[in-house]
Amino acid sequence: MSRGRLVVGNWKMNPATVADATALARTVGAMAHPGTEMGVAPAAIALTAVADALRGSDVSVYAQDVHWEVAGAYTGQLSVSMLRGRAAGSIVGHSEVRRDQGDDDARVARKLGRVLGAGLRAILCVGETEAQFAAEETAAVLKQQIDRDLSDVRGITADRFVVAYEPIWAIGTGRPATGAHASAAARTIRTALRVHGVPADAIRVLYGGSVSAASVAEFAGAAGIDGALVGGASLKSDEFAAIIKAFGG
Ligand code: 13P
């Protein structure tokens, strides 16, 4: 099964200003990326400016998070309707949102249902902690996350659903997983997806966690890995360009 490659930059709470985010978006929009689909996920406040800067380019914009309700008294949150005309979809279940906003799998499931129900694309993040990795519980953790996160959704299609395998211990540490570990995780994820009737062989699985120009070859060559969700290195245009090139190769 041939799946297209996808590289998305998750800018997290960076860069410092909307003007900086707009400038970075322009640089990314001008990058050559034969054979690789590209995306960026700016902070909420920069979504409109980045979407405007990338209009007409083939770089997709994603929100970093979205609320499960359609509207109401949810201070600080974004609804799916607010993404219209700005974003192709949203990251859902990133470990930093799970950590800082208290999202559990039940909330992630509701968010995933909301994003897909709105006709948007979801990039669902799953991954184990350092302690779970050390205890060799990665497969069990991934299976449980997929089972719980998909409990609310039906009719998932490959064009609107992507899974990012992001081992928490590899995020921002400069200590990426090995390609073999990422491949094993991708196999586990697809097996778990199949149980939910998802066309798993067509679903893209990205790797995220300290992907850089130096480490990307490990993942570009890993079986079952179709791209990357890139944090820190996506803020440096040379690094990001090298990562995109590696996956396009
Ligand atoms: P880093 O690439 O900075 O490790 O972050 C990965 C990540 O969390 C992307 O969502």
XYZ file of C-alpha atoms and ligand atoms in Angstrom:
259
model
C 0.000 0.000 0.000
C 1.543 3.277 -1.027
C 0.753 6.179 1.247
C 1.822 9.740 0.542
C 4.445 11.318 2.754
C 3.404 14.077 5.165
C 5.627 16.391 7.236
C 3.970 18.822 9.653
C 5.713 21.462 11.759
C 4.128 21.875 15.188
C 5.272 25.335 16.213
C 3.852 24.974 19.745
C 4.121 28.340 21.668
C 6.531 29.748 19.069
C 7.716 31.936 17.415
C 7.491 34.989 19.671
C 5.172 37.172 17.592
C 2.491 36.845 14.945
C 4.770 38.774 12.589
C 7.506 36.180 13.142
C 5.015 33.357 12.534
C 3.862 35.008 9.308
C 7.451 35.381 8.112
C 8.205 31.740 8.916
C 5.039 30.690 7.076
C 6.179 32.583 3.981
C 9.535 30.814 4.094
C 7.878 27.411 4.462
C 5.436 28.245 1.658
C 8.351 28.813 -0.697
C 10.080 25.503 0.104
C 10.346 22.862 -2.580
C 8.880 19.583 -1.464
C 8.498 17.131 -4.327
C 6.683 14.034 -3.166
C 5.958 15.286 0.345
C 2.777 16.918 1.588
C 3.501 19.724 4.051
C 1.738 21.366 6.946
C 2.300 23.794 9.792
C 0.456 24.151 13.107
C 0.866 27.703 14.443
C -0.386 29.021 17.778
C -4.096 29.906 17.788
C -3.486 33.653 17.637
C -1.391 33.266 14.481
C -3.785 30.921 12.624
C -5.425 33.647 10.555
C -2.204 35.419 9.564
C -0.456 32.135 8.734
C -3.460 30.906 6.729
C -3.446 34.179 4.766
C 0.309 33.940 4.170
C -0.044 30.370 2.875
C -3.163 30.884 0.760
C -2.461 29.641 -2.744
C 0.484 27.544 -1.562
C 0.149 23.803 -1.063
C 1.114 23.937 2.608
C -1.797 23.019 4.875
C -2.472 24.776 8.164
C -3.510 22.933 11.321
C -4.656 24.084 14.733
C -2.691 22.677 17.655
C -5.828 21.830 19.605
C -9.585 22.358 19.444
C -12.473 22.050 21.891
C -15.004 19.211 21.726
C -18.019 21.511 22.075
C -19.237 23.643 19.173
C -19.626 26.893 21.144
C -20.199 28.232 24.630
C -18.563 29.165 27.895
C -15.124 27.625 27.327
C -12.606 30.356 28.097
C -9.426 30.227 26.065
C -10.625 27.537 23.651
C -11.138 27.253 19.886
C -14.142 25.656 18.199
C -14.092 23.773 14.910
C -16.194 26.491 13.240
C -13.444 29.019 14.058
C -11.031 26.955 11.962
C -13.079 27.227 8.783
C -11.238 28.996 6.011
C -8.071 28.888 8.098
C -7.121 25.311 8.859
C -7.429 21.936 7.181
C -7.732 20.331 10.572
C -6.228 20.040 14.006
C -3.739 18.128 16.063
C -5.657 16.189 18.702
C -4.310 14.626 21.893
C -0.792 16.054 21.854
C 0.983 14.939 25.025
C 1.649 18.561 26.031
C -2.101 19.278 25.918
C -2.801 16.054 27.796
C -0.195 17.167 30.380
C -1.027 20.890 30.682
C -4.790 20.970 30.043
C -5.648 17.720 31.771
C -6.933 15.992 28.652
C -7.527 12.291 29.148
C -8.458 9.758 26.484
C -12.177 10.444 27.016
C -11.688 14.116 26.124
C -9.388 13.236 23.252
C -12.095 10.921 21.902
C -14.649 13.723 22.008
C -12.257 16.137 20.299
C -11.459 13.598 17.615
C -15.152 13.016 16.996
C -15.764 16.752 16.746
C -12.924 17.379 14.279
C -13.851 14.483 12.007
C -17.557 15.275 12.303
C -16.811 18.809 11.081
C -15.191 17.403 7.949
C -11.709 18.431 9.084
C -8.527 16.358 9.237
C -7.290 15.106 12.595
C -3.692 14.328 13.498
C -4.099 12.112 16.555
C -1.033 11.942 18.843
C -0.262 8.863 20.903
C 2.877 7.759 22.734
C 4.280 6.295 25.909
C 6.061 7.934 28.844
C 9.682 7.290 29.727
C 8.656 4.925 32.550
C 6.321 2.983 30.254
C 9.080 2.736 27.661
C 11.528 1.459 30.291
C 8.958 -1.114 31.434
C 8.477 -2.243 27.785
C 4.823 -1.249 27.903
C 4.831 0.745 24.656
C 2.596 -1.653 22.705
C 0.047 -1.975 25.520
C -0.087 1.801 26.019
C -0.558 2.516 22.304
C -3.283 -0.092 21.981
C -5.147 1.342 24.959
C -4.825 4.927 23.694
C -6.106 3.994 20.227
C -8.975 1.970 21.699
C -10.066 4.806 23.975
C -9.382 7.705 21.606
C -11.418 6.079 18.822
C -14.319 5.061 21.050
C -16.513 7.913 19.755
C -15.812 7.843 16.028
C -17.030 5.853 13.046
C -16.319 5.896 9.350
C -12.698 7.093 9.521
C -11.129 7.632 6.105
C -7.459 7.900 5.193
C -7.708 11.411 3.761
C -8.914 12.882 7.037
C -7.127 10.873 9.712
C -3.424 10.678 10.536
C -1.755 9.188 13.607
C 1.434 10.693 15.032
C 3.466 8.352 17.198
C 5.221 10.640 19.671
C 7.048 8.895 22.511
C 6.936 11.458 25.319
C 10.513 10.740 26.353
C 11.747 11.706 22.884
C 9.950 15.060 22.646
C 12.287 18.026 22.980
C 15.027 15.894 24.514
C 17.383 15.554 21.563
C 17.027 11.810 22.127
C 14.874 10.434 19.294
C 13.586 6.877 19.226
C 15.205 4.424 16.845
C 13.647 3.729 13.474
C 13.053 0.129 14.595
C 11.132 1.272 17.672
C 9.042 3.679 15.556
C 8.312 0.912 13.019
C 7.200 -1.457 15.773
C 4.956 1.285 17.173
C 3.447 1.909 13.723
C 2.656 -1.812 13.426
C 0.975 -1.798 16.830
C -1.004 1.332 15.941
C -2.265 -0.165 12.659
C -3.238 -3.419 14.359
C -5.213 -1.438 16.943
C -6.852 0.681 14.220
C -8.023 -2.418 12.346
C -10.021 -3.519 15.386
C -12.029 -0.310 14.968
C -12.715 -0.987 11.296
C -10.264 1.692 10.190
C -8.534 1.085 6.815
C -5.203 0.943 8.642
C -3.010 0.164 5.640
C -4.107 3.438 4.062
C -3.674 5.541 7.221
C -0.482 7.541 7.544
C 1.552 7.150 10.713
C 4.025 9.948 11.447
C 6.894 9.851 13.918
C 7.484 12.804 16.267
C 10.149 13.392 18.907
C 13.477 15.165 18.325
C 13.331 14.817 14.556
C 16.105 16.988 13.106
C 18.178 17.207 9.945
C 20.656 14.916 11.706
C 18.143 12.289 12.896
C 15.591 12.274 10.080
C 17.214 9.532 7.970
C 16.397 7.050 10.735
C 12.676 7.702 10.249
C 12.545 8.425 6.522
C 13.797 4.862 6.070
C 11.650 3.228 8.761
C 9.011 0.761 7.555
C 5.478 1.919 8.265
C 6.476 5.527 9.021
C 5.061 7.976 6.465
C 6.375 11.298 7.674
C 7.061 13.383 10.745
C 5.463 15.743 13.229
C 8.326 18.119 13.937
C 8.611 20.480 16.897
C 11.791 22.456 17.544
C 13.419 21.798 14.172
C 10.364 23.122 12.318
C 11.186 26.625 13.596
C 14.519 26.620 11.756
C 13.806 26.771 8.060
C 17.049 25.061 6.992
C 16.392 22.142 9.338
C 12.766 21.865 8.292
C 13.712 21.953 4.603
C 16.225 19.144 5.166
C 13.588 17.021 6.941
C 11.112 17.525 4.096
C 13.769 16.651 1.552
C 14.652 13.452 3.432
C 11.051 12.236 3.287
C 10.640 13.256 -0.331
C 13.808 11.438 -1.384
P 10.339 18.058 19.067
O 10.556 17.826 17.598
O 10.741 19.433 19.521
O 10.933 16.956 19.900
O 8.741 17.996 19.312
C 8.019 16.934 18.779
C 6.581 17.224 18.944
O 6.061 17.230 20.049
C 5.808 17.532 17.733
O 4.441 17.569 17.997
